[in-house]
């Protein structure tokens, strides 16, 4: 999601189990910063209940949200 972006982000994705009313679901996360060599922005994104009861949001939801945040930041910076 970030390899072709001009700002050069670095970060880490993650998953964790969570339970609500005895039903397990998966939470997705991404924490990162950009540009990696001289950071101007750091973010953390958590997508709760991304996988539950056999129904899943895209596994990359946290990455997509992060990419949009980074893009918006650098676009606004140019104005």
mmCIF file with all atom_site columns, C-alpha atoms in Angstrom:
data_model
loop_
_atom_site.group_PDB
_atom_site.id
_atom_site.type_symbol
_atom_site.label_atom_id
_atom_site.label_alt_id
_atom_site.label_comp_id
_atom_site.label_asym_id
_atom_site.label_entity_id
_atom_site.label_seq_id
_atom_site.pdbx_PDB_ins_code
_atom_site.Cartn_x
_atom_site.Cartn_y
_atom_site.Cartn_z
_atom_site.occupancy
_atom_site.B_iso_or_equiv
_atom_site.pdbx_formal_charge
_atom_site.auth_seq_id
_atom_site.auth_comp_id
_atom_site.auth_asym_id
_atom_site.auth_atom_id
_atom_site.pdbx_PDB_model_num
ATOM 1  C CA . UNK A 1 1  ? 0.000   0.000   0.000  1.00 0.00 ? 1  UNK A CA 1
ATOM 2  C CA . UNK A 1 2  ? 2.865   2.381   0.589  1.00 0.00 ? 2  UNK A CA 1
ATOM 3  C CA . UNK A 1 3  ? 5.684   1.258   -1.720 1.00 0.00 ? 3  UNK A CA 1
ATOM 4  C CA . UNK A 1 4  ? 4.649   3.549   -4.592 1.00 0.00 ? 4  UNK A CA 1
ATOM 5  C CA . UNK A 1 5  ? 3.801   6.547   -2.432 1.00 0.00 ? 5  UNK A CA 1
ATOM 6  C CA . UNK A 1 6  ? 6.152   9.537   -2.719 1.00 0.00 ? 6  UNK A CA 1
ATOM 7  C CA . UNK A 1 7  ? 6.325   10.154  1.040  1.00 0.00 ? 7  UNK A CA 1
ATOM 8  C CA . UNK A 1 8  ? 8.095   6.913   2.046  1.00 0.00 ? 8  UNK A CA 1
ATOM 9  C CA . UNK A 1 9  ? 6.115   5.583   4.998  1.00 0.00 ? 9  UNK A CA 1
ATOM 10 C CA . UNK A 1 10 ? 7.246   3.029   7.553  1.00 0.00 ? 10 UNK A CA 1
ATOM 11 C CA . UNK A 1 11 ? 5.029   1.078   9.913  1.00 0.00 ? 11 UNK A CA 1
ATOM 12 C CA . UNK A 1 12 ? 3.733   -2.167  11.338 1.00 0.00 ? 12 UNK A CA 1
ATOM 13 C CA . UNK A 1 13 ? 0.411   -3.940  10.949 1.00 0.00 ? 13 UNK A CA 1
ATOM 14 C CA . UNK A 1 14 ? -1.186  -6.074  13.611 1.00 0.00 ? 14 UNK A CA 1
ATOM 15 C CA . UNK A 1 15 ? -4.135  -8.261  14.526 1.00 0.00 ? 15 UNK A CA 1
ATOM 16 C CA . UNK A 1 16 ? -5.625  -9.107  17.883 1.00 0.00 ? 16 UNK A CA 1
ATOM 17 C CA . UNK A 1 17 ? -8.488  -11.204 19.173 1.00 0.00 ? 17 UNK A CA 1
ATOM 18 C CA . UNK A 1 18 ? -11.343 -9.523  20.979 1.00 0.00 ? 18 UNK A CA 1
ATOM 19 C CA . UNK A 1 19 ? -14.536 -10.842 22.505 1.00 0.00 ? 19 UNK A CA 1
ATOM 20 C CA . UNK A 1 20 ? -17.971 -9.315  22.803 1.00 0.00 ? 20 UNK A CA 1
ATOM 21 C CA . UNK A 1 21 ? -20.833 -11.292 24.331 1.00 0.00 ? 21 UNK A CA 1
ATOM 22 C CA . UNK A 1 22 ? -18.704 -14.419 24.079 1.00 0.00 ? 22 UNK A CA 1
ATOM 23 C CA . UNK A 1 23 ? -18.138 -14.079 20.324 1.00 0.00 ? 23 UNK A CA 1
ATOM 24 C CA . UNK A 1 24 ? -14.557 -13.770 19.111 1.00 0.00 ? 24 UNK A CA 1
ATOM 25 C CA . UNK A 1 25 ? -13.624 -11.253 16.445 1.00 0.00 ? 25 UNK A CA 1
ATOM 26 C CA . UNK A 1 26 ? -10.375 -9.866  15.082 1.00 0.00 ? 26 UNK A CA 1
ATOM 27 C CA . UNK A 1 27 ? -9.195  -6.280  15.367 1.00 0.00 ? 27 UNK A CA 1
ATOM 28 C CA . UNK A 1 28 ? -6.775  -4.871  12.782 1.00 0.00 ? 28 UNK A CA 1
ATOM 29 C CA . UNK A 1 29 ? -4.208  -2.155  13.384 1.00 0.00 ? 29 UNK A CA 1
ATOM 30 C CA . UNK A 1 30 ? -1.497  -0.120  11.714 1.00 0.00 ? 30 UNK A CA 1
ATOM 31 C CA . UNK A 1 31 ? 0.993   2.216   13.374 1.00 0.00 ? 31 UNK A CA 1
ATOM 32 C CA . UNK A 1 32 ? 3.389   4.182   11.238 1.00 0.00 ? 32 UNK A CA 1
ATOM 33 C CA . UNK A 1 33 ? 5.114   7.408   10.305 1.00 0.00 ? 33 UNK A CA 1
ATOM 34 C CA . UNK A 1 34 ? 6.240   9.295   7.228  1.00 0.00 ? 34 UNK A CA 1
ATOM 35 C CA . UNK A 1 35 ? 8.602   10.131  5.722  1.00 0.00 ? 35 UNK A CA 1
ATOM 36 C CA . UNK A 1 36 ? 10.612  7.302   7.239  1.00 0.00 ? 36 UNK A CA 1
ATOM 37 C CA . UNK A 1 37 ? 13.907  9.203   7.076  1.00 0.00 ? 37 UNK A CA 1
ATOM 38 C CA . UNK A 1 38 ? 12.622  12.471  8.610  1.00 0.00 ? 38 UNK A CA 1
ATOM 39 C CA . UNK A 1 39 ? 9.159   11.909  10.152 1.00 0.00 ? 39 UNK A CA 1
ATOM 40 C CA . UNK A 1 40 ? 6.568   14.676  9.966  1.00 0.00 ? 40 UNK A CA 1
ATOM 41 C CA . UNK A 1 41 ? 3.503   12.625  10.887 1.00 0.00 ? 41 UNK A CA 1
ATOM 42 C CA . UNK A 1 42 ? 2.864   9.552   13.043 1.00 0.00 ? 42 UNK A CA 1
ATOM 43 C CA . UNK A 1 43 ? -0.455  7.704   13.119 1.00 0.00 ? 43 UNK A CA 1
ATOM 44 C CA . UNK A 1 44 ? -2.140  4.697   14.668 1.00 0.00 ? 44 UNK A CA 1
ATOM 45 C CA . UNK A 1 45 ? -5.275  3.140   13.171 1.00 0.00 ? 45 UNK A CA 1
ATOM 46 C CA . UNK A 1 46 ? -7.408  0.461   14.830 1.00 0.00 ? 46 UNK A CA 1
ATOM 47 C CA . UNK A 1 47 ? -10.282 -1.272  13.033 1.00 0.00 ? 47 UNK A CA 1
ATOM 48 C CA . UNK A 1 48 ? -12.290 -3.198  15.642 1.00 0.00 ? 48 UNK A CA 1
ATOM 49 C CA . UNK A 1 49 ? -14.321 -6.271  14.764 1.00 0.00 ? 49 UNK A CA 1
ATOM 50 C CA . UNK A 1 50 ? -12.891 -6.503  11.256 1.00 0.00 ? 50 UNK A CA 1
ATOM 51 C CA . UNK A 1 51 ? -13.527 -10.260 11.136 1.00 0.00 ? 51 UNK A CA 1
ATOM 52 C CA . UNK A 1 52 ? -16.528 -11.747 12.880 1.00 0.00 ? 52 UNK A CA 1
ATOM 53 C CA . UNK A 1 53 ? -18.865 -14.696 12.403 1.00 0.00 ? 53 UNK A CA 1
ATOM 54 C CA . UNK A 1 54 ? -17.317 -15.605 9.073  1.00 0.00 ? 54 UNK A CA 1
ATOM 55 C CA . UNK A 1 55 ? -17.910 -12.152 7.603  1.00 0.00 ? 55 UNK A CA 1
ATOM 56 C CA . UNK A 1 56 ? -14.867 -10.021 6.966  1.00 0.00 ? 56 UNK A CA 1
ATOM 57 C CA . UNK A 1 57 ? -14.113 -6.493  6.014  1.00 0.00 ? 57 UNK A CA 1
ATOM 58 C CA . UNK A 1 58 ? -11.102 -6.266  3.720  1.00 0.00 ? 58 UNK A CA 1
ATOM 59 C CA . UNK A 1 59 ? -8.069  -7.502  5.661  1.00 0.00 ? 59 UNK A CA 1
ATOM 60 C CA . UNK A 1 60 ? -6.275  -4.380  4.555  1.00 0.00 ? 60 UNK A CA 1
ATOM 61 C CA . UNK A 1 61 ? -8.773  -1.892  6.021  1.00 0.00 ? 61 UNK A CA 1
ATOM 62 C CA . UNK A 1 62 ? -6.236  -0.406  8.459  1.00 0.00 ? 62 UNK A CA 1
ATOM 63 C CA . UNK A 1 63 ? -3.690  0.005   5.642  1.00 0.00 ? 63 UNK A CA 1
ATOM 64 C CA . UNK A 1 64 ? -6.207  1.705   3.352  1.00 0.00 ? 64 UNK A CA 1
ATOM 65 C CA . UNK A 1 65 ? -7.228  4.144   6.087  1.00 0.00 ? 65 UNK A CA 1
ATOM 66 C CA . UNK A 1 66 ? -3.571  4.864   6.907  1.00 0.00 ? 66 UNK A CA 1
ATOM 67 C CA . UNK A 1 67 ? -2.725  5.481   3.261  1.00 0.00 ? 67 UNK A CA 1
ATOM 68 C CA . UNK A 1 68 ? -5.575  7.986   2.969  1.00 0.00 ? 68 UNK A CA 1
ATOM 69 C CA . UNK A 1 69 ? -4.480  9.802   6.132  1.00 0.00 ? 69 UNK A CA 1
ATOM 70 C CA . UNK A 1 70 ? -0.885  10.079  4.899  1.00 0.00 ? 70 UNK A CA 1
ATOM 71 C CA . UNK A 1 71 ? -1.977  11.217  1.416  1.00 0.00 ? 71 UNK A CA 1
ATOM 72 C CA . UNK A 1 72 ? -4.312  13.841  2.855  1.00 0.00 ? 72 UNK A CA 1
ATOM 73 C CA . UNK A 1 73 ? -1.625  15.148  5.200  1.00 0.00 ? 73 UNK A CA 1
ATOM 74 C CA . UNK A 1 74 ? 0.924   15.611  2.424  1.00 0.00 ? 74 UNK A CA 1
ATOM 75 C CA . UNK A 1 75 ? -1.651  17.039  -0.010 1.00 0.00 ? 75 UNK A CA 1
ATOM 76 C CA . UNK A 1 76 ? -2.719  19.635  2.561  1.00 0.00 ? 76 UNK A CA 1
ATOM 77 C CA . UNK A 1 77 ? 0.906   20.419  3.317  1.00 0.00 ? 77 UNK A CA 1
ATOM 78 C CA . UNK A 1 78 ? 1.433   21.367  -0.337 1.00 0.00 ? 78 UNK A CA 1
ATOM 79 C CA . UNK A 1 79 ? -1.356  23.980  -0.230 1.00 0.00 ? 79 UNK A CA 1
#
